[in-house]
Every structure is written in C-alpha cells, then in structure tokens.
Tab-separated table of C-alpha atoms in Angstrom:
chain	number	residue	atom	x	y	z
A	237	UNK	CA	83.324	124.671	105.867
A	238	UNK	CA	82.937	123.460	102.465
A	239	UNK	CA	82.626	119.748	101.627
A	240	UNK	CA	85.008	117.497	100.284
A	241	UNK	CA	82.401	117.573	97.200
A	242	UNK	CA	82.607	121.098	96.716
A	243	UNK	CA	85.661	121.909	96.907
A	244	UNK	CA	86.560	119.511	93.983
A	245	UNK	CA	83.947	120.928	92.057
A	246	UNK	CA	85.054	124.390	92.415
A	247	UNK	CA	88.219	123.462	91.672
A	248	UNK	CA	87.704	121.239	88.544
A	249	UNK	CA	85.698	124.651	86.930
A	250	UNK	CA	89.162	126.288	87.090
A	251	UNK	CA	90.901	123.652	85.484
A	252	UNK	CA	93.305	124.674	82.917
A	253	UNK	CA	93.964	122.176	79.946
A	254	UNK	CA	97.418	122.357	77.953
A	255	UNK	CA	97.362	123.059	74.487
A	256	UNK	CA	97.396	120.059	72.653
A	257	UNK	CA	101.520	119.658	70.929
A	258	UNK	CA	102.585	117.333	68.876
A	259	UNK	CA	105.753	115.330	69.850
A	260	UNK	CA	108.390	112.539	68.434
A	261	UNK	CA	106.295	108.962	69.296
A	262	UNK	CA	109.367	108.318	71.768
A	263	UNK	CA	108.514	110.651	73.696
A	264	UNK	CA	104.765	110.046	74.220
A	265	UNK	CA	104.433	107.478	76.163
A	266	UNK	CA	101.867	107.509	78.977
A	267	UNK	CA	100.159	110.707	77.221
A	268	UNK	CA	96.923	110.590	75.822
A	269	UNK	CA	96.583	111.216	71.986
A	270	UNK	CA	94.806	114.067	70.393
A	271	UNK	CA	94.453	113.255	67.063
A	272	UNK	CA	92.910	109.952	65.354
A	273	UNK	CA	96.067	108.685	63.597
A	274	UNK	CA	94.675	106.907	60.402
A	275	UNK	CA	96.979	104.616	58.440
A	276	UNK	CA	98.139	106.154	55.508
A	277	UNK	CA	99.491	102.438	53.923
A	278	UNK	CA	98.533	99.000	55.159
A	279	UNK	CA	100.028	96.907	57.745
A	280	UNK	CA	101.824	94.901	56.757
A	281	UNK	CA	102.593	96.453	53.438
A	282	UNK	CA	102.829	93.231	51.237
A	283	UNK	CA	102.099	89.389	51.700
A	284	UNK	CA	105.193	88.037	53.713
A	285	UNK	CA	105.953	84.832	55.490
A	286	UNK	CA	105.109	84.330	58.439
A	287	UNK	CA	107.735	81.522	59.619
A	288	UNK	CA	111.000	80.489	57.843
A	289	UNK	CA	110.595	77.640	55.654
A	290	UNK	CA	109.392	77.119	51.801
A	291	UNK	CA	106.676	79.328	49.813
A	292	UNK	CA	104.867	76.929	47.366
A	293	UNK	CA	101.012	77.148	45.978
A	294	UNK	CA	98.942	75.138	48.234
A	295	UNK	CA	97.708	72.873	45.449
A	296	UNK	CA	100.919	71.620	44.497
A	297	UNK	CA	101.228	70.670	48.182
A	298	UNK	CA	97.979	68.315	49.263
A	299	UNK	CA	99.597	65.213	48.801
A	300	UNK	CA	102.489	65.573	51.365
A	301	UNK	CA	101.766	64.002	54.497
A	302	UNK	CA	101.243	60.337	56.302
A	303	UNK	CA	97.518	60.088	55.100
A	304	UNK	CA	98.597	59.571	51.027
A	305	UNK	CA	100.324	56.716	50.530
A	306	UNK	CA	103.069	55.594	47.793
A	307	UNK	CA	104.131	51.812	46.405
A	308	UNK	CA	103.467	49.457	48.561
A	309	UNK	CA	101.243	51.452	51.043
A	310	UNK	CA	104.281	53.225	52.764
A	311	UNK	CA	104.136	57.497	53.261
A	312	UNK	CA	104.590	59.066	49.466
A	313	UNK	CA	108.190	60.560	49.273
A	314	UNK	CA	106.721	64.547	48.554
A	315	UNK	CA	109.206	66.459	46.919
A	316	UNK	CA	109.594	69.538	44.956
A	317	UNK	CA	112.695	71.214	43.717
A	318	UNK	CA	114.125	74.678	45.295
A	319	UNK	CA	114.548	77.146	42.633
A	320	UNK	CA	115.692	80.223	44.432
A	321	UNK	CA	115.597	82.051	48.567
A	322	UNK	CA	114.330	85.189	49.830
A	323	UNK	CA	115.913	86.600	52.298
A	324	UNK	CA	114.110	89.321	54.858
A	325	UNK	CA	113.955	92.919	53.437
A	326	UNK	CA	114.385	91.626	49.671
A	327	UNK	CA	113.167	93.854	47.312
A	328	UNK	CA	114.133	91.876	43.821
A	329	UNK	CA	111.021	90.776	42.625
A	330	UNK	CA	110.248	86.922	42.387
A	331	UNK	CA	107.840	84.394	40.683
A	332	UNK	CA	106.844	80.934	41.456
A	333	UNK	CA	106.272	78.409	39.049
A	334	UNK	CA	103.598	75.438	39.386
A	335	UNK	CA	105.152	72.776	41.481
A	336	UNK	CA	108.429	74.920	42.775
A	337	UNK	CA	109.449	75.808	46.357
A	338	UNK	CA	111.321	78.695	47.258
A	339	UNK	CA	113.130	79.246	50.255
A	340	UNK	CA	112.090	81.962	52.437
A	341	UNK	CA	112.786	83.631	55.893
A	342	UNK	CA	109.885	85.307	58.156
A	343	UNK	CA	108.823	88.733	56.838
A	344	UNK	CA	110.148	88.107	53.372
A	345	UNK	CA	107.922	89.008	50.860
A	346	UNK	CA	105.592	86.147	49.274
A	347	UNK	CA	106.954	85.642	45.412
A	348	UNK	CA	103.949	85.758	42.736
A	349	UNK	CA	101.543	82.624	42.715
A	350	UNK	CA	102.596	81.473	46.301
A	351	UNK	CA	99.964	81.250	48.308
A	352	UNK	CA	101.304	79.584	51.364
A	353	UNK	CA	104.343	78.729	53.419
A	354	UNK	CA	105.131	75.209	54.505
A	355	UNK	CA	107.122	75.613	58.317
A	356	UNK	CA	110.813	74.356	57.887
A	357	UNK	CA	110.304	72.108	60.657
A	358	UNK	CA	107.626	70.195	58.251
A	359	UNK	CA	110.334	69.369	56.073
A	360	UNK	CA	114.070	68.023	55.561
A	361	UNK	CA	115.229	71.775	55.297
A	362	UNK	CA	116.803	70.724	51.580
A	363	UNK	CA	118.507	73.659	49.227
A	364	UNK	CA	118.151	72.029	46.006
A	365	UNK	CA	115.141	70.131	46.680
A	366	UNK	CA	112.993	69.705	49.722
A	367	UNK	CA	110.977	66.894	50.873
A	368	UNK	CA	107.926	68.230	52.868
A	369	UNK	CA	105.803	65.716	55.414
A	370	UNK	CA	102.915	67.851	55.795
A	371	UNK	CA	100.205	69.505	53.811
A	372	UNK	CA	99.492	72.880	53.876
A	373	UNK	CA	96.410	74.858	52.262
A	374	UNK	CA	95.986	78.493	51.178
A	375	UNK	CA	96.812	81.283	53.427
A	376	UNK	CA	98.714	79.026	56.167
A	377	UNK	CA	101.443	80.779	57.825
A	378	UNK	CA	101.167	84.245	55.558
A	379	UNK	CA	100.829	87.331	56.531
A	380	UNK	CA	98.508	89.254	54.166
A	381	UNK	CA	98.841	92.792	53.584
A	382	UNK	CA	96.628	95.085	55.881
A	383	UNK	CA	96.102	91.302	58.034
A	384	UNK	CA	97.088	94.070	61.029
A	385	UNK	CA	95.661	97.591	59.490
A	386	UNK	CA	93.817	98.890	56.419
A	387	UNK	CA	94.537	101.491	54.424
A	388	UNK	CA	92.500	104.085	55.801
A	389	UNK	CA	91.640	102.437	59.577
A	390	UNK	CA	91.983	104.230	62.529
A	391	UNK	CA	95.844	102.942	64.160
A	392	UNK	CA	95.676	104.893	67.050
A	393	UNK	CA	91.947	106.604	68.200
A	394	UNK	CA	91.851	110.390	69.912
A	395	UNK	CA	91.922	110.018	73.511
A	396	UNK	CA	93.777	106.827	73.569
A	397	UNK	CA	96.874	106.627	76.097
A	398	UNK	CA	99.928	105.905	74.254
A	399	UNK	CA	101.645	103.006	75.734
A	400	UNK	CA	104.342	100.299	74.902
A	401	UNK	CA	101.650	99.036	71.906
A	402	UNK	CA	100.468	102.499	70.549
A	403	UNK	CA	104.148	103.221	70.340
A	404	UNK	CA	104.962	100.252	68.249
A	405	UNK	CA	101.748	100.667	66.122
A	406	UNK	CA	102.677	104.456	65.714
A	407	UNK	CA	106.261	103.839	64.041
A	408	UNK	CA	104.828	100.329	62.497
A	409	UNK	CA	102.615	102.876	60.259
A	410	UNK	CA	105.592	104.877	59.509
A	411	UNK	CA	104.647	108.005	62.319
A	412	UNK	CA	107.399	110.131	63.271
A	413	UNK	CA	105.232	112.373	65.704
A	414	UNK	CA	101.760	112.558	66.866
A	415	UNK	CA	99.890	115.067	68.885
A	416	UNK	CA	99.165	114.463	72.103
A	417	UNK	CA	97.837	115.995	75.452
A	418	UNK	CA	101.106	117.123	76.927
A	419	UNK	CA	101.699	116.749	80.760
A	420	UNK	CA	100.623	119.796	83.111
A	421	UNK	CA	103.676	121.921	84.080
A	422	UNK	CA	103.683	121.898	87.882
A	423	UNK	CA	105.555	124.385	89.831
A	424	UNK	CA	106.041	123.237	94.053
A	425	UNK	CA	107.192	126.089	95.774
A	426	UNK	CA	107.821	125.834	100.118
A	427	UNK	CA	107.604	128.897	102.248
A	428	UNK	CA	108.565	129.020	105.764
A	429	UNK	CA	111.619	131.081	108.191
A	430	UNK	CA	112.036	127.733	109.642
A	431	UNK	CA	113.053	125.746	106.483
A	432	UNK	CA	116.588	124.720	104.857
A	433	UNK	CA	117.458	122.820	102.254
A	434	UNK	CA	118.894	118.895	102.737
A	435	UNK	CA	122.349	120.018	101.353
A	436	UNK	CA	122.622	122.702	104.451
A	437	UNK	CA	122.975	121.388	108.242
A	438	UNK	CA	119.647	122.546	110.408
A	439	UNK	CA	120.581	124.984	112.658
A	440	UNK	CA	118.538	125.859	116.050
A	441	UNK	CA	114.710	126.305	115.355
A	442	UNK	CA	115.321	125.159	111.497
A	443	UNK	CA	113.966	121.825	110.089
A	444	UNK	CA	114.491	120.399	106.493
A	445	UNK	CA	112.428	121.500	103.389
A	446	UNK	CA	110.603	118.164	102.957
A	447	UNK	CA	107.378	119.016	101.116
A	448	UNK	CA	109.331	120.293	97.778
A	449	UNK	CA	110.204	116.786	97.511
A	450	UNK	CA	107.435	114.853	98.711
A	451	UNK	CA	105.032	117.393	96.989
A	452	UNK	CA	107.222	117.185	93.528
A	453	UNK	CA	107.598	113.179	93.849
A	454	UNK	CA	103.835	113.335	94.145
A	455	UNK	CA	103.120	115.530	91.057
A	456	UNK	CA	105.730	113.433	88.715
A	457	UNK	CA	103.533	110.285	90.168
A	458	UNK	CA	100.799	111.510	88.713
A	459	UNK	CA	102.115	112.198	85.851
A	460	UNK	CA	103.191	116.023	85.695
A	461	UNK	CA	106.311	117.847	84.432
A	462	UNK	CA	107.656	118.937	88.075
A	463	UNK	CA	109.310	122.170	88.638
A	464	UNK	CA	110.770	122.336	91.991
A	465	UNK	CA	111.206	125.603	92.799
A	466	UNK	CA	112.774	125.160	96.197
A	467	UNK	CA	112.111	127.326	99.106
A	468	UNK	CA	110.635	130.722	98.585
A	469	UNK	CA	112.112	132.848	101.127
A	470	UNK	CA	109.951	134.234	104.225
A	471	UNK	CA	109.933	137.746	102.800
A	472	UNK	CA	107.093	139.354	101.471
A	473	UNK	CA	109.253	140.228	98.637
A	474	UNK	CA	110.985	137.181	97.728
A	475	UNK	CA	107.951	135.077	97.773
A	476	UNK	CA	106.300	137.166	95.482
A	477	UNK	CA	109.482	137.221	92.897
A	478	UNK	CA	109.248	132.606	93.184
A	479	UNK	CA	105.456	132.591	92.431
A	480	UNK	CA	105.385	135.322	90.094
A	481	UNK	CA	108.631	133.638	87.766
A	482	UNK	CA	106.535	130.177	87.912
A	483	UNK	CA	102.684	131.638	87.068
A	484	UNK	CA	104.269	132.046	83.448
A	485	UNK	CA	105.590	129.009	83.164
A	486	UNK	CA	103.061	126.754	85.037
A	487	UNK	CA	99.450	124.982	84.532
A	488	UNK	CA	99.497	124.400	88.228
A	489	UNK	CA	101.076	126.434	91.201
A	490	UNK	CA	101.583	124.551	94.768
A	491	UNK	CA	102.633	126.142	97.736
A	492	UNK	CA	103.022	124.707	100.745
A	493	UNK	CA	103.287	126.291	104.066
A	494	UNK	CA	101.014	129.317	103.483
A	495	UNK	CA	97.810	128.614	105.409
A	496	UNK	CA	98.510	129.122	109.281
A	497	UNK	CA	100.315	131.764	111.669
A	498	UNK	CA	102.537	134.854	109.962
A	499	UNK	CA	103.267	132.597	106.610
A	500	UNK	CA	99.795	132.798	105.947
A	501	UNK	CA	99.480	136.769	105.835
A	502	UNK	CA	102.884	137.124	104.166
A	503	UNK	CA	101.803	134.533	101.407
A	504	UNK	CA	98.499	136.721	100.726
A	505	UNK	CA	100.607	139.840	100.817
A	506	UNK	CA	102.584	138.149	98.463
A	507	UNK	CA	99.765	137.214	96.096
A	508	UNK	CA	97.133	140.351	96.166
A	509	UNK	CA	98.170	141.762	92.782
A	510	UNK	CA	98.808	138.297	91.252
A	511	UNK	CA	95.179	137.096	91.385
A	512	UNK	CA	92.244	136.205	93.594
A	513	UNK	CA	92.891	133.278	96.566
A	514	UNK	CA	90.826	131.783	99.551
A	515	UNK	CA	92.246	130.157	102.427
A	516	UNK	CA	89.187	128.308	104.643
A	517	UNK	CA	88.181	125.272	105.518
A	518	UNK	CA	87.684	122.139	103.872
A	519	UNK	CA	85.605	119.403	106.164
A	520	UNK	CA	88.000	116.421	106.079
A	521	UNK	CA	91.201	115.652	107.308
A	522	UNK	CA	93.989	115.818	107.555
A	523	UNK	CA	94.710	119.078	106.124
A	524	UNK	CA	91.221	120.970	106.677
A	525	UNK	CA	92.991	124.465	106.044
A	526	UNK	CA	93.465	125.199	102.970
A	527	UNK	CA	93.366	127.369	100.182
A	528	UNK	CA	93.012	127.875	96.333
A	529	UNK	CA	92.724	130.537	93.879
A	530	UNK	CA	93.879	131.372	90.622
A	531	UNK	CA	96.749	133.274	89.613
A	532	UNK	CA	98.096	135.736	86.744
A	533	UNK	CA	96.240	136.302	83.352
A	534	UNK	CA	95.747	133.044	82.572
A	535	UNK	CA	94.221	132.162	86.095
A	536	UNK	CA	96.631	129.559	86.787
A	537	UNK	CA	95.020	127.420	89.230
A	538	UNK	CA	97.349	127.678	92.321
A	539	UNK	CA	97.320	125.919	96.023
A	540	UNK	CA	97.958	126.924	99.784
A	541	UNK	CA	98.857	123.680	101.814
A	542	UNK	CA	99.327	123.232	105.050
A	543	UNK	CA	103.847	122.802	106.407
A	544	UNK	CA	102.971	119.412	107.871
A	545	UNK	CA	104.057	116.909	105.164
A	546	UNK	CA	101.113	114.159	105.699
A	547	UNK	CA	98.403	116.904	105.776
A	548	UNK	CA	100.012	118.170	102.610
A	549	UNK	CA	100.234	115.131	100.661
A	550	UNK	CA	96.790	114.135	101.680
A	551	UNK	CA	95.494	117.408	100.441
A	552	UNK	CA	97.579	116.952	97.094
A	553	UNK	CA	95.819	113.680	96.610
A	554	UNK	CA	92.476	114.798	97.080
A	555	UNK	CA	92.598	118.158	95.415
A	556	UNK	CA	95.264	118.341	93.379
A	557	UNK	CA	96.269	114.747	91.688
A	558	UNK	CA	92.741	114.841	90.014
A	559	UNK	CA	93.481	118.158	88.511
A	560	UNK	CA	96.783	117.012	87.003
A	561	UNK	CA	94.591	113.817	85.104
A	562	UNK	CA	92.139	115.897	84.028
A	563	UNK	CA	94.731	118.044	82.278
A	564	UNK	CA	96.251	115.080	80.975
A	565	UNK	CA	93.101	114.092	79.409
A	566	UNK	CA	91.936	111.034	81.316
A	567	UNK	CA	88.129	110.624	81.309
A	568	UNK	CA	88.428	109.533	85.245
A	569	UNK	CA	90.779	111.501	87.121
A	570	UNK	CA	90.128	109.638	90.509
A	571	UNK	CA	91.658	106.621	92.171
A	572	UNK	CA	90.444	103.259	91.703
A	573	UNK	CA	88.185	102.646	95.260
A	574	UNK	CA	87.199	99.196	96.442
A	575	UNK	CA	85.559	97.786	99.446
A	576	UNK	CA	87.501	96.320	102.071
A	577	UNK	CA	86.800	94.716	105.778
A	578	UNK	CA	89.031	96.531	108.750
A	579	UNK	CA	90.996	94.659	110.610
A	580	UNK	CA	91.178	97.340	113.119
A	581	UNK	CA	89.120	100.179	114.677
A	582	UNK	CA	89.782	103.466	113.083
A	583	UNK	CA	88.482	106.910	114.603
A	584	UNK	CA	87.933	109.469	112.736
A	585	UNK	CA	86.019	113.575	113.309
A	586	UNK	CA	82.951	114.353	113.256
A	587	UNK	CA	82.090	116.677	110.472
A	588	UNK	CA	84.663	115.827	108.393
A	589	UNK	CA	85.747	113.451	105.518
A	590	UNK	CA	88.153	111.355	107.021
A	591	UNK	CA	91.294	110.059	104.698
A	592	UNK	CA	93.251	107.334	107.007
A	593	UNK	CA	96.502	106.049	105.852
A	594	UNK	CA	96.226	101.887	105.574
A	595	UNK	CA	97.673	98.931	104.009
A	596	UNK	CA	95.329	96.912	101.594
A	597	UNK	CA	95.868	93.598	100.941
A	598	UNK	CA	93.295	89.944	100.488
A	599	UNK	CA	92.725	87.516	102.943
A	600	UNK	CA	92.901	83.747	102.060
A	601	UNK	CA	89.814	83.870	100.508
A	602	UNK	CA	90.944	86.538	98.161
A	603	UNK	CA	88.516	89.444	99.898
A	604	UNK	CA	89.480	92.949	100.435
A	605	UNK	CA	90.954	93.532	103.911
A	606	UNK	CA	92.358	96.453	105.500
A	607	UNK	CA	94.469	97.504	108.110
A	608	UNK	CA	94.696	101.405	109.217
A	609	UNK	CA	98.298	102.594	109.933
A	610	UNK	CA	98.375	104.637	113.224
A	611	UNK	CA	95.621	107.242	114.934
A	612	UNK	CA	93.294	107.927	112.280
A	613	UNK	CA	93.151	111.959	114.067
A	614	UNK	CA	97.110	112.050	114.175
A	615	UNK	CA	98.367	113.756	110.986
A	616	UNK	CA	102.422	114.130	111.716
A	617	UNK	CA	103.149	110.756	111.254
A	618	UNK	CA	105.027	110.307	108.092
A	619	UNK	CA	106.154	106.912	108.333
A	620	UNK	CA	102.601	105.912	108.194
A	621	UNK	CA	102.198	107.146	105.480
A	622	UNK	CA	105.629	105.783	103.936
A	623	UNK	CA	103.656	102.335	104.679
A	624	UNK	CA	100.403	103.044	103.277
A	625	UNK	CA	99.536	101.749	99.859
A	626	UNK	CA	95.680	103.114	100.183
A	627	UNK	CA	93.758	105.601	101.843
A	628	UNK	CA	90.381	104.534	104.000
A	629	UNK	CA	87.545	107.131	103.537
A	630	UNK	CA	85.571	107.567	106.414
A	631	UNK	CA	82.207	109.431	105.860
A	632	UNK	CA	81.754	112.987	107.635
A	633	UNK	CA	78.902	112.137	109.927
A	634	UNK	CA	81.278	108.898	111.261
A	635	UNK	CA	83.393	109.081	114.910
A	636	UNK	CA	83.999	105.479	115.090
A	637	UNK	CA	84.502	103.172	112.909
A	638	UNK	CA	85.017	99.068	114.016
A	639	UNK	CA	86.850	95.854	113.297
A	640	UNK	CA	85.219	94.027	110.935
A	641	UNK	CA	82.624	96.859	108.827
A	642	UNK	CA	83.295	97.645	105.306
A	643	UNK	CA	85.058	100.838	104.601
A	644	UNK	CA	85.897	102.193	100.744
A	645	UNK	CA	89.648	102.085	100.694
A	646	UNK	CA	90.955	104.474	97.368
A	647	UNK	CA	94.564	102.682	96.160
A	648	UNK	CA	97.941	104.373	96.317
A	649	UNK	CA	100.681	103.663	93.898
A	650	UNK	CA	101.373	100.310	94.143
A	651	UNK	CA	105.185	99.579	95.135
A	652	UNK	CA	106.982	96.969	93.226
C-alpha cells in the first residue's frame, strides 16, 4: 500500500494547470489573478471633496471657531460669502477667490486655490453666505489625487485572489477584464448496473445515482467548473464513449464506482487505449481502493473511486480537492488543520491514515474540542457525514484513540 503521503505526491506531479484567460472583472471573482494590473491613471483622478459642505483656502478659515473671540468677548460671527456650487461629476472648470466659499457635494472636484473643505454640519448650511463655527486647515476632508493609487502602482498583484475589493479596485482603475487562473473543468462520471437516476423510480436491485451529485457538489465547493456527466452505462462500450467525450473537455476526470467486483474490469477495459491507470491501495480510510492515472494526450489526470458515497467523498477530499486548488493557483491547496481535545473515543485501523467524520466546535474557554460522529471503521454512514463540519486524522500506526488526547481535526466547509 502506498501512503497517504505518496499518493498525493504522485498525484500533484500530474497536475495539470489551465491556461491562464483573461475574463470581464465580473466574472472573476474568487479566481486568482495572473497578471500584475498596474494603474494606468491615479486614484482618484483629481482633488475632490470628501464630505458635502463648503471648499474655501484654509487660511481664510483660522479664525472660525469658539477659541477667537469678537466685541465684547463673545464667539466672532465667521462668515464668508458663497459664490457658486459644484455638484458631483461636474466637469465646468472653477476658481476660488481669497476669502470665498463654494458649495460642494462629496466627490466633486476641488475648484483652483481650495485647499480644504469645511463639513456642512460645521456651519449654518447658507447659499448666499455661510457662517462656519469651526476651523479647518489644509488638506482636511479632501481627497487628493492618487490618495488611493499612483500612477504607475501595482492595483491588483499576480497571484492575488480577486474578491469583493479587487473587483471594486479593478473597475475603480477603469479595467474591463483581467487575466486570471480560470477554474479546472471537472467532469464526474458514475458507473454501475445497479444505478438510476433521481428522476426514475428504483426498481428491484437498483439504488439512486448519488455520487454524481455529492461528487459534483464537492468539486463546485472547491471551486471547479462541474460537468456532471451522469451515469455512464455498465457496458464496456458506453463507458468508454462518457470518458472519452469528457477527456477533451476536462482538466480533471472522476469516476466513481470503478474500483471493486465486475465494474472494476469493465472500467479498465474501458480505459486501455485512453491512457495508463492504477487501481491499489492507499493506507487510510475510508476508501483505501483506489485508483488514478492519466488519460488522453494531454494526460488528463483522472480518478477511480470507490460506489460507497462516504468513502468517495473522503477520497475526493484527500486526493482530489487539493488538485482542483492547485490548478486554481492557490499557494496552499490543503485545509486549514487545528488541534482539538476529543470528547469521545474514536477507533481507527492499524496501518492506515484514519479520516473520521466529527463536529468541531470551542468549549467555554474558547479551546478546540471535538466530537467524532459515529464508528470511526464504519464508512456507509452518510448522515454522519451530512453532520460533520471537520475531519479527525488519526495517524497510521494508531488503533485507539481516547477521550480527552489531542487529535488534528482538518475543517470542512463551514455551514451558515
């Protein structure tokens, strides 16, 4: 048997990377970028207000405020007349004169000789004149041009993941498209006499195709463009046509039910002119038998799973969901693991990697704790799974693990 260790590794060196494309910024959220996107103009582009109320020049300003006084030692009566308004998105040029105001909204453009912009809530909000209570000095409540970016700065850095932020600072530097690392196409494919799909009724002997789905749902999760390609047929001939339309098409090939009893030699039957697989044994469980080859010209990097949906979704996160980062572009394709106390005994077999569905959560005093869902050697329970939000890794050479011992836990996606 190989190791959990080796089996990654081998499968990692087959890895095969989408060409980098270049898409409309809408649509690349949650992809990685492949370019360094350098500002061709700065951001902003001009010296705007920052808050509605009055541009002046700070030094016609410094006696407005409580601490100068007027006749008689009361607050001096500040005012200055209004000789004009900008409105947001102006584009008539305008010039302030020495001891003016004019009126101006947020992200209006500064007139000449304005330097800063006294709030409207510092002031009696007048139209021909304006008294103003407070001081303001130079710079206050403006934004500068390139405050945000410089001409010539990096926006948005190669191997950054585009989200909510890198959008906004994509189209706020005037970027229609960018190139990206586009996500893996993923082809699931089930094979199996026994299977029919949910829209038919199970007859005697059948059961329905649930790791298309699961296996699918997975992929997408990780952040794949999913072909479902249904079930395959149990004829040597028609499971050769499904795979062979997808290896074309696909970065990744996953087939489940192809790696016990007759669907195992009618799935290599099926594959010997398409390309080289293995089917053996991987020490962990679930889902020891396995297999994994590479199929076509381009040696598209394809996967035998086991029919049973835990062992197949276990298998998927282990082997597979690591595969589909790495093509994505993320520097660590792996699950976030932390240590966490059991609450409960978990068994496990020797010689293998164990990977035990559990539910992670903190204890008052905000420690890791975790509790394992079921028999950590029973693999057909898929409502444990349905529960789990974390998988508990049990080293090879452990049986037996207790109450009460640290165990590394790898999260799940987190439900809402």
């Amino acid at each position: 048997m190989r190791s959990v260790e080796e089996q990654q590794a081998r499968i990692r060196a087959a890895a095969v990377a989408p060409q980098p494309v270049r898409v409309a910024i809408s649509q690349a959220h949650g992809l990685v970028c492949a370019e360094e996107v350098v500002s061709e103009h700065p951001l902003p582009g001009f010296d705007q207000a920052a808050v509605d109320g009055y541009a002046v020049r700070s030094v016609d300003v410094t006696e407005a405020g409580p601490d100068f006084k007027g006749q008689f030692g009361q607050p001096a009566d500040f005012t200055l007349p209004v000789v004009g308004e900008i409105r947001a998105g102006s584009r008539q040029p305008a010039r302030l004169q020495p001891k003016q105001a004019v009126r101006i909204e947020t992200g209006a453009p500064m007139p000449t000789l304005a330097d800063a912009v006294v709030p409207l809530g510092w002031t009696d909000s007048g139209r021909a004149k304006v008294k103003i209570y407070r001081s303001v000095r130079q710079g206050d409540y403006v934004r500068s041009a390139g405050d945000d970016v410089r001409l010539g700065d990096i926006a948005v850095a190669e191997g950054a993941v585009i989200g909510p932020a890198q959008v906004g600072l994509l189209a706020a530097v005037g970027r229609q498209r960018v190139l990206v690392r586009p996500r893996p196409r993923v082809a699931v494919v089930s094979v199996g006499a026994e299977l029919v799909d949910i829209d038919r009724k199970p007859a005697s002997g059948q059961v329905f195709d649930v790791n298309t789905y699961a296996l699918a749902a997975a992929a997408r999760d990780a952040g794949a463009d999913v072909t479902r390609a249904g079930i395959a047929g149990s004829e040597v001939s028609e499971i050769r046509a499904a795979i062979e339309s997808q290896v074309s098409r696909s970065e990744i090939i996953v087939i489940s039910g192809a790696v016990g009893g007759t669907a195992s030699e009618i799935v290599r039957e099926a594959l010997l002119d398409l390309g080289h697989m293995e089917i053996g044994r991987v020490a962990m469980h679930p889902g020891s038998v396995q297999g994994f080859g590479q199929l076509g010209d381009l040696k598209v990097p394809t996967f035998l799973l086991p029919s049973n949906p835990v062992s197949a979704l276990v298998v998927f996160e282990v082997m597979i969901r690591p595969l589909i980062r790495l093509g994505l572009g993320k520097n660590n394709p792996m699950r976030r693991v932390v240590r966490a106390a059991l609450i409960n005994d978990v068994t496990s077999i020797e010689g293998r990697a164990g990977f035990i569905r559990g539910q992670l959560m903190r204890d008052r005093e905000g420690n890791y704790v975790v509790r394992a869902l079921g028999s950590g050697t029973m693999s057909n329970l898929l409502a444990d799974l349905a529960e789990a939000n974390c998988l508990i890794q049990v080293a090879p050479e452990a049986t037996h693990v207790g109450a009460g011992e640290d165990v590394d836990v790898a999260f799940l996606a987190q439900r809402g």
